[in-house]
C-alpha positions as CSV (number, residue, x, y, z in Angstrom):
1,V,0.0,0.0,0.0
2,Y,1.1,3.6,-0.7
3,G,0.2,7.0,0.5
4,R,1.6,10.5,0.6
5,T,0.9,13.8,2.3
6,F,2.2,17.2,1.0
7,C,1.6,20.6,2.6
8,D,1.9,23.9,0.8
9,F,0.8,26.8,3.1
10,G,2.3,29.4,0.8
11,P,5.6,31.3,0.6
12,S,5.2,33.3,3.9
13,F,3.2,31.2,6.3
14,E,3.3,32.6,9.9
15,S,3.4,29.9,12.6
16,F,2.7,30.9,16.2
17,D,3.8,27.5,17.6
18,A,6.3,25.7,15.3
19,D,6.7,22.5,17.3
20,G,3.5,22.3,19.4
21,E,5.4,21.4,22.5
22,T,5.2,23.1,25.9
23,P,8.6,24.7,26.8
24,L,10.3,23.2,29.8
25,V,11.0,25.2,32.9
26,V,14.6,24.2,33.5
27,P,16.3,24.7,36.9
28,L,19.3,27.0,36.6
29,D,22.6,26.4,38.3
30,H,24.5,29.5,37.2
31,V,25.6,31.6,34.2
32,E,29.0,33.0,33.4
33,T,30.7,35.2,30.8
34,A,31.8,33.0,28.0
35,N,33.9,35.4,25.8
36,D,34.6,39.0,24.9
37,D,31.8,39.0,22.3
38,G,29.0,39.2,24.8
39,D,28.2,35.5,25.0
40,I,27.0,34.1,28.3
41,L,27.4,30.4,29.2
42,V,24.3,28.9,30.9
43,H,24.6,25.9,33.2
44,C,21.6,23.8,34.1
45,I,21.4,22.1,37.5
46,E,23.2,18.7,37.4
47,G,20.8,16.0,36.1
48,E,18.5,18.5,34.3
49,K,18.4,18.8,30.5
50,H,17.3,21.9,28.5
51,D,15.2,21.9,25.4
52,V,16.7,24.8,23.5
53,S,18.2,24.9,20.1
54,K,20.4,27.5,18.3
55,G,18.3,30.6,17.5
56,D,15.7,30.0,20.3
57,K,14.8,32.8,22.6
58,I,14.9,32.2,26.4
59,Q,13.9,34.2,29.5
60,F,15.1,33.7,33.0
61,Q,12.5,33.4,35.9
62,L,12.5,34.3,39.5
63,S,11.7,31.8,42.3
64,T,8.1,33.0,42.1
65,G,7.8,32.0,38.5
66,E,7.7,35.6,37.3
67,A,9.7,36.2,34.2
68,M,12.7,38.6,34.3
69,P,12.5,41.6,31.9
70,H,15.2,40.7,29.4
71,T,15.3,38.1,26.7
72,Y,18.3,36.2,25.3
73,T,19.1,34.4,22.0
74,V,20.7,31.0,22.1
75,Q,24.0,31.1,20.2
76,Q,25.4,27.6,20.5
77,V,24.3,24.4,22.2
78,Q,27.3,22.6,23.7
79,T,25.7,19.8,25.7
80,P,22.2,18.9,27.0
81,Q,23.1,20.8,30.2
82,R,25.1,23.8,28.8
83,F,24.7,26.4,26.1
84,T,25.6,30.0,25.2
85,I,23.3,32.9,24.9
86,R,23.5,36.6,24.0
87,L,21.5,39.4,25.5
88,D,19.0,40.8,23.0
89,G,19.4,44.5,22.2
90,S,19.1,46.5,25.4
91,D,20.5,49.8,26.5
92,D,19.6,49.6,30.2
93,I,21.9,46.7,31.2
94,T,25.4,45.5,30.3
95,D,26.4,41.9,29.7
96,G,28.3,41.8,33.0
97,A,25.4,43.3,34.9
98,A,23.0,40.8,33.3
99,V,25.2,37.9,34.5
100,D,25.3,39.3,38.0
101,T,21.5,39.8,38.1
102,V,20.7,36.4,36.7
103,N,23.0,34.7,39.2
104,S,21.5,36.6,42.2
105,E,17.8,36.5,41.3
106,A,17.0,33.8,38.7
107,T,16.2,30.2,39.6
108,S,15.2,28.8,36.2
109,F,14.8,29.6,32.5
110,S,12.3,28.7,29.8
111,R,12.2,28.8,26.0
112,I,10.0,31.6,24.6
113,K,7.8,30.8,21.6
114,V,7.9,33.5,19.0
115,P,6.0,33.7,15.7
116,Q,8.0,32.2,12.8
117,R,7.6,32.9,9.1
118,I,8.0,29.7,7.1
119,H,8.5,29.4,3.4
120,F,6.6,26.5,1.7
121,V,7.4,25.5,-1.9
122,P,4.8,24.2,-4.4
123,I,4.6,20.4,-5.2
124,D,6.2,20.8,-8.6
125,V,9.2,22.7,-7.2
126,A,9.5,20.1,-4.4
127,M,9.5,17.3,-6.9
128,K,12.3,18.8,-8.9
129,Q,14.4,19.4,-5.8
130,S,13.8,15.8,-4.6
131,K,15.6,14.5,-7.7
132,E,18.7,16.4,-6.6
133,D,18.4,15.7,-2.9
134,D,17.1,12.2,-1.8
135,S,16.5,13.4,1.7
136,F,14.1,16.1,0.6
137,F,11.0,13.9,1.2
138,S,10.9,11.9,4.5
139,A,9.5,8.4,4.4
140,C,7.6,6.7,7.2
141,D,8.5,3.3,5.8
142,L,11.8,3.3,7.6
143,D,12.9,-0.1,6.4
144,K,12.8,1.0,2.8
145,S,13.2,4.7,3.0
146,W,17.0,4.5,2.4
147,D,16.5,3.1,-1.1
148,P,16.7,6.2,-3.5
149,I,15.4,4.2,-6.4
150,R,12.3,3.0,-4.6
151,K,11.6,6.5,-3.2
152,R,12.0,8.3,-6.4
153,A,10.0,5.7,-8.4
154,I,7.1,5.9,-6.0
155,L,7.1,9.7,-6.0
156,C,7.2,9.6,-9.8
157,S,4.3,7.1,-9.8
158,F,2.2,9.4,-7.6
159,E,2.9,12.2,-10.0
160,A,1.8,10.1,-12.9
161,V,-1.5,9.3,-11.2
162,E,-2.0,13.0,-10.5
163,I,-1.5,13.7,-14.2
164,F,-4.1,11.0,-15.0
165,I,-6.6,12.4,-12.5
166,N,-6.2,16.0,-13.7
167,K,-6.9,14.8,-17.3
168,H,-9.8,12.4,-16.7
169,S,-11.2,13.7,-13.3
170,R,-11.1,10.2,-11.8
171,I,-8.6,7.7,-10.4
172,P,-7.3,5.1,-12.9
173,N,-9.1,1.7,-13.1
174,R,-6.7,-1.0,-12.0
175,N,-8.8,-3.5,-14.0
176,D,-8.1,-1.6,-17.2
177,A,-4.7,-2.8,-18.5
178,N,-4.5,0.2,-20.9
179,E,-4.8,2.7,-18.1
180,M,-2.3,1.0,-16.0
181,E,0.1,0.9,-18.9
182,K,-0.3,4.7,-19.4
183,I,0.7,5.2,-15.7
184,S,3.7,3.0,-16.2
185,Q,4.7,4.7,-19.5
186,T,4.5,8.1,-17.9
187,C,6.9,6.9,-15.1
188,M,9.3,5.2,-17.6
189,A,9.5,8.5,-19.6
190,A,10.3,10.6,-16.5
191,K,13.4,12.8,-16.7
192,D,15.3,11.0,-13.9
193,D,18.7,9.4,-14.1
194,L,17.5,6.3,-12.3
195,V,14.8,5.4,-14.8
196,G,17.0,2.9,-16.6
197,D,17.6,0.9,-13.4
198,P,15.7,-2.5,-13.6
199,Q,14.4,-1.8,-10.0
200,W,12.7,1.3,-11.2
201,R,10.2,-0.6,-13.4
202,E,9.7,-3.2,-10.7
203,H,8.7,-0.5,-8.2
204,V,6.4,1.2,-10.8
205,L,4.6,-2.0,-11.6
206,S,4.2,-2.8,-7.9
207,F,2.6,0.7,-7.5
208,T,0.3,0.4,-10.5
209,S,-1.0,-3.0,-9.4
210,A,-2.3,-1.4,-6.2
211,C,-2.8,2.3,-6.9
212,A,-6.6,2.1,-7.5
213,G,-7.2,-0.1,-4.5
214,K,-8.9,1.2,-1.3
215,F,-7.6,0.1,2.1
216,T,-9.8,1.7,4.8
217,P,-7.2,1.9,7.6
218,I,-4.7,3.7,5.4
219,Q,-7.4,6.1,4.2
220,A,-8.3,6.8,7.8
221,L,-4.7,7.5,8.7
222,F,-4.1,9.9,5.8
223,G,-7.4,11.5,6.4
224,A,-6.4,12.2,10.0
225,I,-3.0,13.6,8.9
226,G,-4.7,15.8,6.3
227,A,-7.2,17.1,8.9
228,Q,-4.3,17.8,11.3
229,E,-2.4,19.8,8.7
230,A,-5.6,21.8,7.7
231,L,-6.0,22.8,11.4
232,K,-2.3,24.0,11.4
233,A,-3.0,26.1,8.3
234,A,-6.1,27.6,9.8
235,S,-4.8,28.3,13.2
236,G,-1.1,29.0,12.6
237,L,-0.1,26.4,15.3
């Protein structure tokens, strides 16, 4: 069985929650000046792990849970317990004063979620890029996802079916040998340097033998994924 999901939310989609995860409140051990460029090294309490990545924004918190006024940008993650940050533009406090204030008042820190503008590419552009980069599309079939011939043959097969549907306004009839042959011919004529490999035709024939079938559990799974992505597009989460 085969299935695919592709999302195109436009060239400037604004996401208010890129990962959908609640930021951790991480106990703080201490901070120290890391270098002369204004970087500050953050140490978590032993045994605790942070959830930040390079470019994330963080804010330190008092023992009451109240957030301190300044924000910082993560510069480099060194270990799960240690990373460097830089004070976001502020004229009312120096880097040295920030270190002293955090060490004397802060007991924890937390990642701040900020809106992100994400660029999505159309399916035709994505298909072209996938021919140059086999990792462009992720596969959930992990046992077979490392086979570039299989992946690109299946993607090409989906593209061939889409061409058929756009032309005839229906899915191909798997009991019609002529229609299945048209799908196969479209795939075999694709501009891909792997088309000549014997495995390419094998994967295409395997796809066409099942492409018009309906397997309810798979339909339900991809319907749920599609609904989830629609909610993301509508809510920005």
